[in-house]
PDB file of C-alpha atoms in Angstrom:
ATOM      1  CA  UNK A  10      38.107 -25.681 -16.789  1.00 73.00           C
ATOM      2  CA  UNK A  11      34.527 -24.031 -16.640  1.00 90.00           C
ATOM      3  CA  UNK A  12      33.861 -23.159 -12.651  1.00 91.00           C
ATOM      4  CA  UNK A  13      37.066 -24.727 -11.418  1.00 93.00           C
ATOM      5  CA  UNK A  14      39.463 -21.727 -11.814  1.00 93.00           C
ATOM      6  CA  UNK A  15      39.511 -19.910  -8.581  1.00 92.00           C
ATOM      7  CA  UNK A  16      40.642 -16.550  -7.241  1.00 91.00           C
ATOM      8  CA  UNK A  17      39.710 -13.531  -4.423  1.00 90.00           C
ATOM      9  CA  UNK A  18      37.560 -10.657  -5.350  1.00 90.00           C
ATOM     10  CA  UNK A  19      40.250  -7.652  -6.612  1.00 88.00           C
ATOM     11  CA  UNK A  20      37.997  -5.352  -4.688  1.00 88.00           C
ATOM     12  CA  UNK A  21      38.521  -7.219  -1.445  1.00 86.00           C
ATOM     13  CA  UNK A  22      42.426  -7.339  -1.578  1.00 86.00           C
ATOM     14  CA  UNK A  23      45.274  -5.307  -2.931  1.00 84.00           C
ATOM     15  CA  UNK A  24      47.291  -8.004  -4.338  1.00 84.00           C
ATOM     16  CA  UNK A  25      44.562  -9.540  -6.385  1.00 88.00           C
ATOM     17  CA  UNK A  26      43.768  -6.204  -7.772  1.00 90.00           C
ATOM     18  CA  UNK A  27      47.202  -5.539  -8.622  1.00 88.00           C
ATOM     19  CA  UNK A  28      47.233  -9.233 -10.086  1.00 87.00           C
ATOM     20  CA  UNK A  29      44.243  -8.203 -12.424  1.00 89.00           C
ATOM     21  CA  UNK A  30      45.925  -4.747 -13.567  1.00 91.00           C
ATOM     22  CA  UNK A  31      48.754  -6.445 -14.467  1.00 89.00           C
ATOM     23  CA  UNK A  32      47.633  -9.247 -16.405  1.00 89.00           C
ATOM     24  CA  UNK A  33      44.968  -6.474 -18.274  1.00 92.00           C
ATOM     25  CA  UNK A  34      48.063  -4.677 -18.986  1.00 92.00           C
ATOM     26  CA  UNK A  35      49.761  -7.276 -20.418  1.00 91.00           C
ATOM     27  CA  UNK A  36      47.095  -9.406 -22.128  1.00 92.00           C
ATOM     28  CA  UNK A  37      44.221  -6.367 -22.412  1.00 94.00           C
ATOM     29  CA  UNK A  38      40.854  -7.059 -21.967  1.00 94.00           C
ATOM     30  CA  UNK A  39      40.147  -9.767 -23.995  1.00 94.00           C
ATOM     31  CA  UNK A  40      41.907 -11.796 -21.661  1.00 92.00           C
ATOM     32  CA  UNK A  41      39.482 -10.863 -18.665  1.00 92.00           C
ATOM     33  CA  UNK A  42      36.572 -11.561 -20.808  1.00 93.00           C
ATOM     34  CA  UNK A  43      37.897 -15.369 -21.759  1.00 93.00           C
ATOM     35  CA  UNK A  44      38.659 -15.664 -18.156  1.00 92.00           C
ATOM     36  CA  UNK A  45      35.015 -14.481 -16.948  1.00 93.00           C
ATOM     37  CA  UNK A  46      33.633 -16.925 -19.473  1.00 94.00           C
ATOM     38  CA  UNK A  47      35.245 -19.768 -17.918  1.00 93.00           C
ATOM     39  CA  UNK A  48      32.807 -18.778 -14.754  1.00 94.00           C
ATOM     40  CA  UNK A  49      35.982 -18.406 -12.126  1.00 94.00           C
ATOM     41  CA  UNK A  50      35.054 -19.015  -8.788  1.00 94.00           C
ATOM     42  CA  UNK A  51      35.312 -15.608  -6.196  1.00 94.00           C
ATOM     43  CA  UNK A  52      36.086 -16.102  -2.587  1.00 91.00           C
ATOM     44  CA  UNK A  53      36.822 -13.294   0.078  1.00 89.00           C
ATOM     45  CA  UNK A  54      40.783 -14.151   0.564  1.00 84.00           C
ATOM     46  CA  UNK A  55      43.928 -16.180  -0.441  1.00 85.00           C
ATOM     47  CA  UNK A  56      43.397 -18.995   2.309  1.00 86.00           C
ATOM     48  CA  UNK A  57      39.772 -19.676   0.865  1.00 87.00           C
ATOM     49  CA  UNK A  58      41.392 -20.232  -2.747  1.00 88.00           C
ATOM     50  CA  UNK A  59      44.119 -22.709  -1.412  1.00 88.00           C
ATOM     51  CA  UNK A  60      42.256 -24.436   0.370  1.00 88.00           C
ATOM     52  CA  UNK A  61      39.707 -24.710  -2.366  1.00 90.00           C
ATOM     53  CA  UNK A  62      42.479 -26.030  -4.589  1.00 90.00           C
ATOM     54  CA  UNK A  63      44.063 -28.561  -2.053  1.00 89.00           C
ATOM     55  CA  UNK A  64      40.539 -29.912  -1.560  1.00 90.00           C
ATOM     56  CA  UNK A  65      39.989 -30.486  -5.509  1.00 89.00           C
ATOM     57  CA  UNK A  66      37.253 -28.120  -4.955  1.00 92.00           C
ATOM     58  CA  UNK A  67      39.139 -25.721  -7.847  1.00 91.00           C
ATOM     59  CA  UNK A  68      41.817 -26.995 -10.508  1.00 90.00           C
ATOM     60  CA  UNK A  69      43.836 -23.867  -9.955  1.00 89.00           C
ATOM     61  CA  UNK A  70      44.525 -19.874  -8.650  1.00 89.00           C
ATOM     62  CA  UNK A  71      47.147 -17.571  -9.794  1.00 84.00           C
ATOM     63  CA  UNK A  72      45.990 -15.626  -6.443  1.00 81.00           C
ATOM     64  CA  UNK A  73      46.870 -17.525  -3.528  1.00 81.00           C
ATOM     65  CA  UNK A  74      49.995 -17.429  -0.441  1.00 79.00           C
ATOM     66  CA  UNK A  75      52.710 -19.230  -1.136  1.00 78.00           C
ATOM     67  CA  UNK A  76      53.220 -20.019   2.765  1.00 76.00           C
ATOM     68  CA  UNK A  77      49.709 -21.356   2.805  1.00 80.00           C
ATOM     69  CA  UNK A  78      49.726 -23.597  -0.512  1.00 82.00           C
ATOM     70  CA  UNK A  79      53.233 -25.445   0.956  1.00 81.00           C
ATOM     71  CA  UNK A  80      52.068 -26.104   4.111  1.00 81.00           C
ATOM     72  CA  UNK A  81      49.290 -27.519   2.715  1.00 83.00           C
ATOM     73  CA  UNK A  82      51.310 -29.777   0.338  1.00 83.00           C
ATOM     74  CA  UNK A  83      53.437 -30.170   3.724  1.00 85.00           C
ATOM     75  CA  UNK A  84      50.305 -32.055   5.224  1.00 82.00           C
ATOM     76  CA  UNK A  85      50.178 -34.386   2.220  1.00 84.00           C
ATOM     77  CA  UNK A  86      47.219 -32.320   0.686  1.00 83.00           C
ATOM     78  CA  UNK A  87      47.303 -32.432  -3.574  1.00 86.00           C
ATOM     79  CA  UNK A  88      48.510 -28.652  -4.436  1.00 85.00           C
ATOM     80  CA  UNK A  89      51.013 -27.281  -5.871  1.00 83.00           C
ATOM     81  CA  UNK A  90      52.804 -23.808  -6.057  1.00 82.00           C
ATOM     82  CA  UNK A  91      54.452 -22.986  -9.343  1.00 80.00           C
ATOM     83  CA  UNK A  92      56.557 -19.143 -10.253  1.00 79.00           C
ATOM     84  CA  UNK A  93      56.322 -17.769 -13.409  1.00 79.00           C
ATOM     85  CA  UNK A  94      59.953 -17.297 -15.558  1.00 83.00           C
ATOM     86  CA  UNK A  95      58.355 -14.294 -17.245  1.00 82.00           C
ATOM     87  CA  UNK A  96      56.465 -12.487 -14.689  1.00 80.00           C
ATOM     88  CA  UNK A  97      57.558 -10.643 -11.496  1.00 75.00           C
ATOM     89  CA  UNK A  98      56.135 -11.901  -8.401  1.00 73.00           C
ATOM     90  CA  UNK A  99      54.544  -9.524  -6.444  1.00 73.00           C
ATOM     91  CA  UNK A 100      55.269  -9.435  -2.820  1.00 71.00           C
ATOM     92  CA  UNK A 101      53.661  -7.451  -0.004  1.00 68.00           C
ATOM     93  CA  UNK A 102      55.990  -6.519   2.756  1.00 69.00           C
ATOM     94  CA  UNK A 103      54.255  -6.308   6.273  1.00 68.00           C
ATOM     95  CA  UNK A 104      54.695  -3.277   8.246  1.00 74.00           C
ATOM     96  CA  UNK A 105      54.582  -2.089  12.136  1.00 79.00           C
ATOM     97  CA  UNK A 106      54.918   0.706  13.947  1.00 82.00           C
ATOM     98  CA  UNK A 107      54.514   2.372  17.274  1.00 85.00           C
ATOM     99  CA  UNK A 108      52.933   5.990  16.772  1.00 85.00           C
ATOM    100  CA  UNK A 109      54.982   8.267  19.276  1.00 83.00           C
ATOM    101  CA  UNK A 110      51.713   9.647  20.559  1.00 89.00           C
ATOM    102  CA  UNK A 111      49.766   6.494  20.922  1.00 88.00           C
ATOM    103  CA  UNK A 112      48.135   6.220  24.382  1.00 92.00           C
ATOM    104  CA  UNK A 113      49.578   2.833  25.665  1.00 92.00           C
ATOM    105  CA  UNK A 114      53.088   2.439  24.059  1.00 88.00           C
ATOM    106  CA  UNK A 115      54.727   0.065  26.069  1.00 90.00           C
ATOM    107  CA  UNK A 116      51.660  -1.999  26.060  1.00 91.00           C
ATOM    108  CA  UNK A 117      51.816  -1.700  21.959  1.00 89.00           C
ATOM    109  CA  UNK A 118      55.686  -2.420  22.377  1.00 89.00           C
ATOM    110  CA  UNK A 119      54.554  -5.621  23.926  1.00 89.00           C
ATOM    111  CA  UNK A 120      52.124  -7.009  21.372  1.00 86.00           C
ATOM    112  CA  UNK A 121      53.796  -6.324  18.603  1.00 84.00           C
ATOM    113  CA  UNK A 122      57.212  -7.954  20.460  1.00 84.00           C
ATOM    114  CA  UNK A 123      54.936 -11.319  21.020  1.00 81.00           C
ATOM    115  CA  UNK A 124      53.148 -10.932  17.544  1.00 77.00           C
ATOM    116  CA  UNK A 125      56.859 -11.170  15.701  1.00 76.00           C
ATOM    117  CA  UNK A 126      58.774 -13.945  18.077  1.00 74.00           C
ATOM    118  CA  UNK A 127      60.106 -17.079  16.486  1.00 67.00           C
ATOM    119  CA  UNK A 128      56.976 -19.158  18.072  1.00 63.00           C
ATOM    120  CA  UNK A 129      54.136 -16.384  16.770  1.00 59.00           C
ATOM    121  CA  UNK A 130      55.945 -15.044  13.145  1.00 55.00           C
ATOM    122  CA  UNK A 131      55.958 -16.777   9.789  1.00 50.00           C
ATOM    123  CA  UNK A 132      59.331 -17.646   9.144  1.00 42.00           C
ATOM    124  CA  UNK A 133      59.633 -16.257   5.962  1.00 35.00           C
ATOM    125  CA  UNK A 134      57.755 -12.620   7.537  1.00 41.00           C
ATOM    126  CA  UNK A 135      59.993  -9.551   7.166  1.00 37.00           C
ATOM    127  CA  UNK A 136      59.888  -5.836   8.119  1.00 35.00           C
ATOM    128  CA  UNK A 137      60.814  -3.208   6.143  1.00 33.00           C
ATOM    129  CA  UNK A 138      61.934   0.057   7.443  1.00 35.00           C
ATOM    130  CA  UNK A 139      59.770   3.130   7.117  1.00 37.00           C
ATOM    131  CA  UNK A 140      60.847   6.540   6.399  1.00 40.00           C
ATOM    132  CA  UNK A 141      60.719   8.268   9.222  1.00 41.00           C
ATOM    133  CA  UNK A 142      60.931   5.454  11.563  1.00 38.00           C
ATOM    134  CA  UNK A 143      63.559   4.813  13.916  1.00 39.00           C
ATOM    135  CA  UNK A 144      64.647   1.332  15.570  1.00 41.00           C
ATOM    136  CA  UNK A 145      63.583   1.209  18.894  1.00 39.00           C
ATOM    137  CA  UNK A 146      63.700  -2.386  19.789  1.00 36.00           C
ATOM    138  CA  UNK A 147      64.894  -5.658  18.778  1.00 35.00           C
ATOM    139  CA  UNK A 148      62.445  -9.232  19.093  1.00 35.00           C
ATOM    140  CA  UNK A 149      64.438 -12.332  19.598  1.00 33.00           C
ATOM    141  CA  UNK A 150      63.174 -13.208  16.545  1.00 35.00           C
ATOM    142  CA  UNK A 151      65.415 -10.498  15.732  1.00 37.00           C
ATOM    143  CA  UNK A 152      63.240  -8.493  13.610  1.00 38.00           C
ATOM    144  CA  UNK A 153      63.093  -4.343  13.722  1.00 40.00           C
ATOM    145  CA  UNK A 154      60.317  -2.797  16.051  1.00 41.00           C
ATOM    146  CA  UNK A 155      59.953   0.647  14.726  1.00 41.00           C
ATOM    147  CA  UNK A 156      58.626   3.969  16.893  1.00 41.00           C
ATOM    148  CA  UNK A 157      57.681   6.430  14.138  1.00 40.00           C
ATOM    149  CA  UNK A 158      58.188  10.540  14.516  1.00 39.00           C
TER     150      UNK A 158
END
């Protein structure tokens, strides 16, 4: 598997870095050094390691979007996702808000109303709420526009 494992730089993405801490916490450092030895390819984000994968370019990424490896294997490209039964999956929630001082709020209202519909959102996207965030308005995709205090 030398040069054919494949993952983002940590220091270019939260998720990856998390990804690292964990598995040093779990499998210490000695794991990181095997890993480095097996001269793992580095790309700047998780589309550049799927795609890397479905080409044959890599063998395989423990750092990549799930969204993005299935509809790869959707267009008959060879990749696979797989979970782990022992590990937790991390998952990044995607935020938005309206600041109640921002200079063009209805304008703001309006992108991020487009940027969520049912033709524009990932299917599987979802808002959280944020403390200190009220609902102000409703996409027909029917997910929660927030205007925060």
């Amino acid at each position: 598997m030398k040069g054919k494992v494949i993952t983002t730089y940590p220091n270019d993405d939260d998720v990856t870095l998390y990804l690292f801490h964990t598995i040093v916490q779990k499998y210490g450092w000695e794991f990181m050094d095997k890993y480095m030895a097996n001269d793992p390819q580095w790309v700047r984000g998780h589309l550049g390691s799927a795609r890397a994968v479905a080409s044959g370019q890599a063998a395989t990424t423990f750092d990549t979007m799930t969204n993005v490896t299935i509809g790869l294997k959707k267009n008959n490209q060879p990749t696979e996702a797989a979970f782990s039964t022992v590990d937790p999956l991390p998952i990044w929630p995607q935020t938005t808000a309206i600041f109640k001082d921002a200079p063009h709020p209805n304008a703001a209202k309006l992108y991020v109303t487009w940027f969520l519909a049912k033709r524009t959102a990932k299917p599987n996207r979802d808002l959280v709420d944020t403390p200190g965030c009220s609902p102000a308005v409703r996409s027909q995709a029917d997910f929660r526009i927030s205007t925060c205090q």
